Coordinates of C-alpha atoms in Angstrom, one line a residue:
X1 CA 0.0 0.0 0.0
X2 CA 1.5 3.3 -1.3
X3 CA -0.4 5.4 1.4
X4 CA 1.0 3.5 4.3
X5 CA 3.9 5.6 6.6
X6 CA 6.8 5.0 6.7
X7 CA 9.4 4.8 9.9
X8 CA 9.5 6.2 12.0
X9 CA 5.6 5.7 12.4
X10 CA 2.7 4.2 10.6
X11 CA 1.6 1.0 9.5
X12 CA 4.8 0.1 8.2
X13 CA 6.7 -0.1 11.6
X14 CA 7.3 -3.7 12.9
X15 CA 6.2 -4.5 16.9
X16 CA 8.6 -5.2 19.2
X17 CA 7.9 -9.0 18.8
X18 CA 9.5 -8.9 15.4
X19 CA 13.2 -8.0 17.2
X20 CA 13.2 -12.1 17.9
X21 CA 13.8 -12.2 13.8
X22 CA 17.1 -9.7 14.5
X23 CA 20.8 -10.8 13.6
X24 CA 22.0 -7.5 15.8
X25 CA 20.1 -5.5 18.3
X26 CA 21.0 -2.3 18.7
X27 CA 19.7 0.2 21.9
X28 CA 20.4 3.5 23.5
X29 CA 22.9 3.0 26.0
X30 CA 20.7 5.7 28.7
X31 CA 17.7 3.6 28.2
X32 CA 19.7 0.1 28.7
X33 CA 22.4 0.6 31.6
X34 CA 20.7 -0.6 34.5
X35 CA 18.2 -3.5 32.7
X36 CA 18.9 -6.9 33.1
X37 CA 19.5 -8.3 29.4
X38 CA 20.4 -5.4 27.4
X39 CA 20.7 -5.5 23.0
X40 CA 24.0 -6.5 22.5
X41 CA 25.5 -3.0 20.7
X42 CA 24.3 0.3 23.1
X43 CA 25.7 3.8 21.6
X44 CA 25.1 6.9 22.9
X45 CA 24.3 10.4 21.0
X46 CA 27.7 12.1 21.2
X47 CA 27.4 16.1 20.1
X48 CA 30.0 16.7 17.4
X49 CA 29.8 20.6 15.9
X50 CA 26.9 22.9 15.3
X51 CA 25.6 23.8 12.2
X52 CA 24.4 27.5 11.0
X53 CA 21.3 27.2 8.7
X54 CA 23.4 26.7 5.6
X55 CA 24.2 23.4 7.1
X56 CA 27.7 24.8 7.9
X57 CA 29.9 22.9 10.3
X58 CA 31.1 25.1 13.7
X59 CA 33.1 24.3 16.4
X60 CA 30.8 23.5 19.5
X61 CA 33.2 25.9 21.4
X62 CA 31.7 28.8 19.2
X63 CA 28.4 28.3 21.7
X64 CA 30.1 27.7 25.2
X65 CA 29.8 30.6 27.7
X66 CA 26.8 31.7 25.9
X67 CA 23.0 31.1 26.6
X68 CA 21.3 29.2 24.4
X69 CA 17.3 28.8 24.2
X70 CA 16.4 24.8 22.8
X71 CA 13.5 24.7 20.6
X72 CA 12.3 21.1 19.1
X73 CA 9.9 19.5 17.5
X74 CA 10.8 15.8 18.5
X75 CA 9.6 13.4 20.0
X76 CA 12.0 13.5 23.2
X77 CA 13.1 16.6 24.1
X78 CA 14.7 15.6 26.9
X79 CA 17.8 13.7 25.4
X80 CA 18.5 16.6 23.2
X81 CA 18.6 18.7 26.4
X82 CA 20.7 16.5 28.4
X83 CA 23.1 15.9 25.2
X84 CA 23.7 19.7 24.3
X85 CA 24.2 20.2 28.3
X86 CA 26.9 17.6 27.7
X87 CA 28.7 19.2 25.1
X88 CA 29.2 21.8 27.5
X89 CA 26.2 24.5 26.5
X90 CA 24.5 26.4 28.4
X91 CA 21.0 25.8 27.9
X92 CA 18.5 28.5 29.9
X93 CA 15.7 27.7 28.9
X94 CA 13.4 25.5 25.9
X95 CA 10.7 25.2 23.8
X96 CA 9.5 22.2 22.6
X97 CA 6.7 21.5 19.8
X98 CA 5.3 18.7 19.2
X99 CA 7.0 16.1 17.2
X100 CA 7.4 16.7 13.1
X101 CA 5.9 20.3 13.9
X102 CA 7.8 23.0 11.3
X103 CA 6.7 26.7 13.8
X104 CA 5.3 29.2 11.6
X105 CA 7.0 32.6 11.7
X106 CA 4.7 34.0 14.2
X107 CA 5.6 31.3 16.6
X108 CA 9.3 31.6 16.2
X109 CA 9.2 34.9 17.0
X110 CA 7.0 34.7 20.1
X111 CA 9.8 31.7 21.0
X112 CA 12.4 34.3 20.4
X113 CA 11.3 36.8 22.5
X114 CA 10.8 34.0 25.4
X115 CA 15.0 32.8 24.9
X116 CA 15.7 37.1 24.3
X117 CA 14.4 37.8 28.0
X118 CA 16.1 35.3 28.8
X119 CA 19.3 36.5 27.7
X120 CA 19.9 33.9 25.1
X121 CA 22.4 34.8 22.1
X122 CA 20.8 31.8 20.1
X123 CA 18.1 29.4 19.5
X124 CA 19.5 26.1 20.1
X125 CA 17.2 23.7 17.6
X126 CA 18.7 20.0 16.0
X127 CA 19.5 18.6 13.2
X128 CA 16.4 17.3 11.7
X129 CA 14.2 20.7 12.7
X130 CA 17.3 22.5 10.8
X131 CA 16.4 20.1 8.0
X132 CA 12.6 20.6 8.0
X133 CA 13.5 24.2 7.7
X134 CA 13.0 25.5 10.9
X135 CA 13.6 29.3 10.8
X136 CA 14.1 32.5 13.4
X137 CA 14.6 35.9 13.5
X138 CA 17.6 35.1 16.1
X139 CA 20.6 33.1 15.4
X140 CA 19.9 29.2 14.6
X141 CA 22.4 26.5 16.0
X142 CA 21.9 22.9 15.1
X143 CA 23.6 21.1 17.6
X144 CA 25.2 17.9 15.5
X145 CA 24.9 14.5 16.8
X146 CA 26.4 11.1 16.1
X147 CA 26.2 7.4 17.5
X148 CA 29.0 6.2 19.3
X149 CA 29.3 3.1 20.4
X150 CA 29.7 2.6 24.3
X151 CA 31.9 0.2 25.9
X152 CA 32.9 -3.3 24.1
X153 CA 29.7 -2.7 21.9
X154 CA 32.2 -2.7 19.0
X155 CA 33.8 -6.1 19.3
X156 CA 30.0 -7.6 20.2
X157 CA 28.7 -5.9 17.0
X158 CA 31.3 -7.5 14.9
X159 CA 31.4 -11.5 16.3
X160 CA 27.6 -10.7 15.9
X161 CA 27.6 -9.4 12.5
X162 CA 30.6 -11.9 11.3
X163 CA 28.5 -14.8 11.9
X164 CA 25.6 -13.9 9.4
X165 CA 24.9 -14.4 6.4
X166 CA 24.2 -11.7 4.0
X167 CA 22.3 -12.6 0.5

């Protein structure tokens, strides 16, 4: 069926039962440390750079000692908060839409005035609102994000991996 979502929701998305049909399961180490049989890779979101809105790469260091104002539209705002707080940003405040919302103008701006009372120098947002073309009348970060893997993740991913069979 052409009308049927795709990931990450909709009709299309397999139920957690399906994971028993899994070669390698993979799992955020945050939401894994403490259960009792965890997937057998964990990574963690590592922040990398920040990107202005022409998708250009800066050093996080351009952001530290300034306030920064997090705005979002995903579905858990809450790990984006806790990862750009350790990157070493100062986050004093946030915004969050719902998840997939793209803010009109008139809501940016009313979120801008919020982070400029504040006495934010930029709108904190990430990487896929940048992409959905989030827009503001202040200065736009994307804060840049990458898996790592945590622990001996690695070497369990690959004795995992090297004993399937790919067609």
């Amino acid at each position: 069926d052409l009308d049927a979502k795709l990931l990450p929701a909709g009709a299309l998305r397999e139920p957690p039962q399906a994971a028993g049909r899994a070669h390698l399961l993979v799992g955020l180490f945050d939401d894994w440390r403490t259960a009792d049989d965890p997937p057998s890779v964990l990574v963690r979101y590592e922040p990398r750079a920040l990107l202005d809105p022409d998708w250009n790469e800066l050093p996080l260091a351009e952001c530290k000692g300034r306030k920064l104002f997090a705005v979002t539209g995903i579905a858990r705002p809450a790990r984006f908060l806790a990862t750009a707080r350790r990157a070493g940003l100062q986050v004093v405040g946030a915004h969050h839409f719902p998840d997939h919302h793209v803010p009109r103008s008139r809501q940016m701006r009313r979120v801008a005035s919020k982070a400029e009372a504040l006495g934010a120098a930029a709108l904190l947002v990430t990487e896929k609102d940048l992409a959905r073309g989030m827009r503001s009348p202040m200065t736009l970060r994307a804060l840049r994000i990458e898996p790592a893997l945590a622990g001996e993740a690695l070497w369990r991913a690959v004795e995992a991996i090297s004993s399937v069979d790919f067609y």
